[in-house]
XYZ file of C-alpha atoms in Angstrom:
343
model
C 85.166 108.619 142.331
C 83.848 105.446 142.602
C 85.901 102.272 142.542
C 85.251 100.980 139.308
C 84.614 96.901 141.342
C 84.311 96.707 145.136
C 83.847 93.012 145.823
C 83.118 93.097 149.640
C 82.571 89.771 152.192
C 81.882 87.302 149.195
C 81.007 83.757 149.761
C 79.704 81.146 147.310
C 79.932 77.133 147.771
C 79.185 74.842 145.316
C 77.314 72.727 146.831
C 78.489 69.004 147.765
C 82.035 70.453 148.098
C 84.127 72.477 149.758
C 85.435 74.740 146.602
C 84.338 78.485 146.198
C 85.590 81.466 147.227
C 85.107 82.772 151.287
C 84.706 85.676 152.811
C 86.862 87.738 150.000
C 86.890 91.798 149.861
C 88.788 94.255 147.082
C 88.456 96.227 145.309
C 89.308 98.450 141.554
C 89.942 101.138 140.482
C 89.179 102.770 137.086
C 91.786 101.597 134.876
C 93.824 98.821 136.664
C 95.166 95.931 135.811
C 94.156 93.540 138.791
C 95.976 89.829 137.693
C 94.447 86.574 139.887
C 96.897 83.994 141.042
C 96.885 80.551 142.390
C 96.497 76.910 142.167
C 93.789 74.888 140.258
C 90.720 74.803 141.937
C 91.560 77.709 144.352
C 88.380 80.060 142.720
C 90.362 82.275 140.205
C 87.554 81.772 137.388
C 84.120 81.629 140.296
C 85.495 85.268 141.187
C 85.385 86.208 138.003
C 81.834 84.648 136.930
C 80.552 86.237 140.640
C 81.929 89.544 138.876
C 80.596 89.029 135.549
C 77.356 87.258 136.872
C 77.578 84.290 135.810
C 77.010 83.034 138.840
C 75.634 84.722 142.135
C 76.657 84.465 145.484
C 75.724 83.391 148.549
C 76.118 86.437 150.872
C 78.037 89.525 150.482
C 77.744 92.635 147.937
C 79.006 93.082 144.094
C 79.619 97.243 143.214
C 80.146 97.625 139.804
C 80.330 102.320 139.333
C 79.500 102.176 143.130
C 75.972 100.127 142.133
C 74.532 97.147 143.535
C 74.855 94.286 140.777
C 75.031 91.429 142.529
C 71.561 90.526 141.943
C 71.337 91.778 138.622
C 71.762 90.073 134.676
C 74.999 89.406 133.437
C 73.586 91.405 130.748
C 72.729 94.162 132.865
C 76.007 94.542 134.450
C 78.216 95.747 131.566
C 80.844 93.410 131.496
C 83.010 92.753 128.549
C 84.049 88.998 128.832
C 87.617 87.482 126.841
C 88.048 84.131 126.936
C 90.327 81.806 127.001
C 88.950 80.115 123.410
C 88.603 83.605 121.922
C 84.595 82.662 121.251
C 84.064 84.056 117.767
C 81.240 83.740 115.036
C 83.151 81.716 112.927
C 80.423 82.882 110.241
C 79.869 86.359 110.400
C 83.465 88.322 109.689
C 85.446 90.513 112.157
C 83.738 93.864 111.913
C 80.457 92.009 112.491
C 82.428 89.619 115.867
C 83.171 93.227 117.342
C 79.814 95.104 116.441
C 77.814 91.996 118.189
C 77.754 93.849 121.257
C 75.928 96.396 120.012
C 73.989 94.704 117.722
C 72.152 92.564 120.791
C 71.579 96.084 121.963
C 69.688 97.707 118.691
C 72.141 99.786 117.277
C 71.949 100.266 113.502
C 74.293 99.076 111.399
C 75.517 102.224 110.424
C 76.924 102.804 113.928
C 78.156 99.684 114.040
C 80.203 99.407 111.366
C 81.776 102.912 112.312
C 82.302 101.895 116.157
C 84.103 98.635 114.801
C 86.289 100.039 112.549
C 87.497 102.242 114.893
C 88.291 99.512 117.525
C 90.081 98.033 114.676
C 92.806 101.173 114.671
C 92.844 100.487 117.881
C 94.673 97.059 117.471
C 96.285 97.906 114.586
C 94.210 95.867 112.162
C 92.972 98.495 110.328
C 91.595 97.087 107.205
C 90.573 93.586 108.451
C 87.502 94.443 109.141
C 85.648 92.017 106.280
C 87.544 89.002 106.575
C 86.468 86.121 108.533
C 88.216 85.017 112.064
C 89.783 81.530 110.016
C 91.278 84.372 107.792
C 93.013 85.238 110.563
C 95.900 83.707 113.352
C 95.278 83.224 117.174
C 96.923 86.332 118.200
C 94.799 88.804 115.440
C 91.634 86.774 117.014
C 92.532 87.556 120.150
C 92.918 91.186 119.583
C 88.814 90.596 118.081
C 87.729 88.878 120.956
C 89.216 92.129 122.860
C 87.717 94.486 120.391
C 84.609 92.593 120.635
C 84.746 92.608 124.506
C 85.356 96.673 124.597
C 83.351 97.973 122.104
C 80.252 98.931 123.633
C 82.746 100.563 126.869
C 81.839 98.262 129.886
C 82.161 98.597 133.041
C 84.431 96.119 133.760
C 87.276 94.174 131.318
C 87.102 90.067 132.792
C 89.616 88.130 130.519
C 89.485 84.738 131.108
C 93.342 83.099 130.946
C 92.943 84.656 127.539
C 96.542 84.184 126.881
C 96.651 80.406 127.051
C 96.577 79.373 123.884
C 99.011 81.358 122.279
C 102.548 81.038 120.936
C 105.296 82.364 123.280
C 106.152 85.304 121.021
C 102.676 86.325 120.253
C 101.903 86.094 124.375
C 104.159 88.580 124.947
C 102.926 91.159 122.009
C 99.578 90.472 123.449
C 100.536 90.883 126.851
C 101.346 94.762 125.874
C 98.040 94.880 124.101
C 95.953 94.008 127.454
C 98.124 95.870 129.426
C 97.921 99.352 126.692
C 94.302 99.459 126.310
C 92.294 99.087 129.227
C 93.994 101.395 130.342
C 93.267 104.139 127.115
C 89.964 103.924 128.162
C 90.018 103.954 131.965
C 88.489 100.958 131.780
C 88.977 98.256 135.178
C 90.546 94.186 133.841
C 90.846 91.534 136.334
C 92.898 88.516 133.889
C 92.264 85.356 135.083
C 96.436 83.331 134.842
C 98.907 80.292 135.822
C 101.587 82.617 134.543
C 103.496 83.891 137.259
C 105.280 85.302 134.822
C 102.652 86.948 132.559
C 100.917 88.071 136.015
C 104.404 89.983 137.490
C 104.790 91.569 133.770
C 101.355 92.839 133.094
C 99.310 93.919 136.929
C 99.170 96.616 138.602
C 98.370 94.633 141.461
C 97.786 90.948 141.466
C 95.432 88.883 143.955
C 96.991 85.781 145.052
C 93.962 83.317 145.997
C 94.352 79.779 148.337
C 91.250 78.029 148.806
C 88.415 79.939 147.676
C 90.706 82.679 149.955
C 92.419 85.722 149.340
C 95.608 85.641 150.535
C 97.093 88.780 149.643
C 96.861 91.292 146.443
C 99.492 93.560 146.193
C 102.317 95.013 143.788
C 104.376 93.299 141.928
C 107.269 94.001 143.108
C 105.677 94.130 146.499
C 104.661 90.178 146.275
C 107.020 89.195 145.531
C 109.693 91.182 148.097
C 107.048 91.639 150.741
C 105.122 88.329 150.727
C 102.840 87.532 153.310
C 103.703 84.206 154.212
C 105.287 81.145 152.610
C 102.949 79.604 150.535
C 103.002 83.288 147.994
C 106.951 83.090 148.388
C 106.588 79.364 147.517
C 103.803 80.357 144.399
C 104.899 83.381 143.411
C 108.367 83.169 142.037
C 111.039 80.359 143.079
C 112.211 80.720 146.857
C 114.515 78.996 148.665
C 112.176 78.660 152.748
C 114.448 77.308 155.424
C 113.147 76.703 159.214
C 115.702 77.673 162.068
C 116.419 78.455 165.262
C 116.838 82.065 166.075
C 121.031 82.370 168.665
C 120.728 85.552 168.888
C 119.523 89.230 168.235
C 120.660 89.559 165.249
C 121.621 85.599 163.657
C 120.136 81.826 163.736
C 120.873 77.876 163.306
C 119.685 76.545 159.785
C 120.415 73.244 157.905
C 122.650 74.753 156.179
C 124.103 76.190 158.821
C 124.579 79.328 161.137
C 123.695 82.659 159.757
C 123.967 86.307 160.775
C 121.046 87.751 160.032
C 118.471 91.461 159.911
C 116.731 91.918 163.299
C 114.927 89.304 163.732
C 113.021 90.171 167.720
C 113.377 86.272 168.348
C 114.403 85.000 171.715
C 116.674 82.159 171.557
C 115.454 78.786 170.606
C 112.265 80.540 168.856
C 111.492 79.475 165.621
C 112.285 81.139 162.485
C 111.357 80.638 158.441
C 113.374 82.566 156.597
C 112.963 83.510 152.558
C 116.080 83.825 149.847
C 115.299 84.159 146.425
C 117.800 82.165 144.276
C 118.587 85.332 142.455
C 120.116 86.786 145.563
C 122.766 83.911 146.692
C 125.600 84.940 145.865
C 128.487 83.161 144.337
C 131.981 82.709 146.390
C 135.442 81.518 145.416
C 136.404 80.536 148.495
C 134.272 79.767 151.841
C 135.295 83.218 153.794
C 133.368 86.406 154.990
C 129.746 86.332 155.998
C 127.723 84.106 155.415
C 129.649 81.668 153.533
C 129.074 77.727 152.629
C 130.952 75.530 150.419
C 128.494 73.196 148.199
C 127.951 70.579 146.271
C 126.028 70.973 143.025
C 123.413 68.836 142.456
C 121.979 69.955 139.016
C 123.862 73.018 136.588
C 121.030 74.424 133.979
C 121.722 76.292 132.027
C 119.558 79.152 130.371
C 121.939 80.837 128.329
C 121.384 84.734 129.732
C 121.597 82.795 133.389
C 122.122 79.426 134.976
C 120.067 77.422 137.796
C 121.997 75.694 139.920
C 120.252 72.996 142.862
C 123.185 73.394 145.930
C 123.568 70.775 148.877
C 124.470 73.247 151.432
C 124.906 71.216 154.989
C 121.968 69.884 155.720
C 119.548 71.430 153.319
C 119.764 72.435 149.203
C 118.870 75.522 147.814
C 118.292 76.830 144.282
C 120.639 79.784 143.326
C 120.064 81.931 139.678
C 123.709 83.591 138.950
C 124.981 84.680 135.452
C 128.072 83.555 136.537
C 129.661 80.974 133.690
C 132.403 80.273 136.407
C 132.453 76.984 138.650
C 130.380 76.598 141.355
C 131.611 75.596 144.644
C 130.662 78.334 147.744
C 128.093 80.986 148.110
C 127.202 83.949 150.254
C 123.815 84.409 151.428
C 123.757 88.479 151.860
C 121.985 89.684 155.099
C 119.897 91.957 153.705
C 118.928 89.345 151.317
C 117.180 87.393 154.293
C 114.239 87.566 154.886
C 111.493 86.675 157.695
C 108.579 84.442 157.020
C 105.027 83.743 159.281
C 105.900 80.967 160.900
């Protein structure tokens, strides 16, 4: 079976600047949801536009279902697109909005209405086809936009920050719909977001972009647990990254002090860059045992189920996330919690 989307050495540069997409290759399988994240200006929306056909690459190839569509029009690519602003026609009834892509493609009214009713059932809004968009909530309008994008059986679904305009509770509900519906129909989906929680909870794989380049694409847990470099580690979730140097095959000296570490294969004096996630630090009652240190609490933020603290340890400041309600006077850095990143 062909990949639903295949991008090969894609390059696109905007005139007069360094922004764009550079030497990007990736693929998406049918039914797979890939979420694309990265800093503002990293090329997320540019990537979506290159797949949809709104932009043409300077070089490289875009294939959809095995077909080279690099030079074809937006309409001929058959991509379903959902925008942040819903982009529903305010004067059209809900069913007419959903069926609009079929109308453009010449389907008769009976077929359009039948398809719209089918899609309304699928998105959980049966019986609302005769309403106007203004009579729906924001979450309902976004479901209608999703149904419209899927009504003509697109090759791929492209979602440009579709949940950012919704309130928190509605966003969570819509995440489930966005994950469920494309899988139900076997359609590959690419979602652009700034919300890391959204990316981690939704994606089959996450693609991280920086300065127009694909830094890492991986399953959420692999991306979080095994980031490719310090940028990914710091961008996806919260991270304690501390530089130091090796002083033995399983130890190193860092700003917080000397640590027993996993084997790192570096000679004494070689630089080390350590990553420890805040939730993997352990509160301790006394400074005994391996890798235990006294701390000074700089900030203590209570979030109900968890606390997030900033701790001064030696010459460094580390973040700790814990469910403990007890005063924090010492922490332990478990050897197994330490990862090494490229310097």
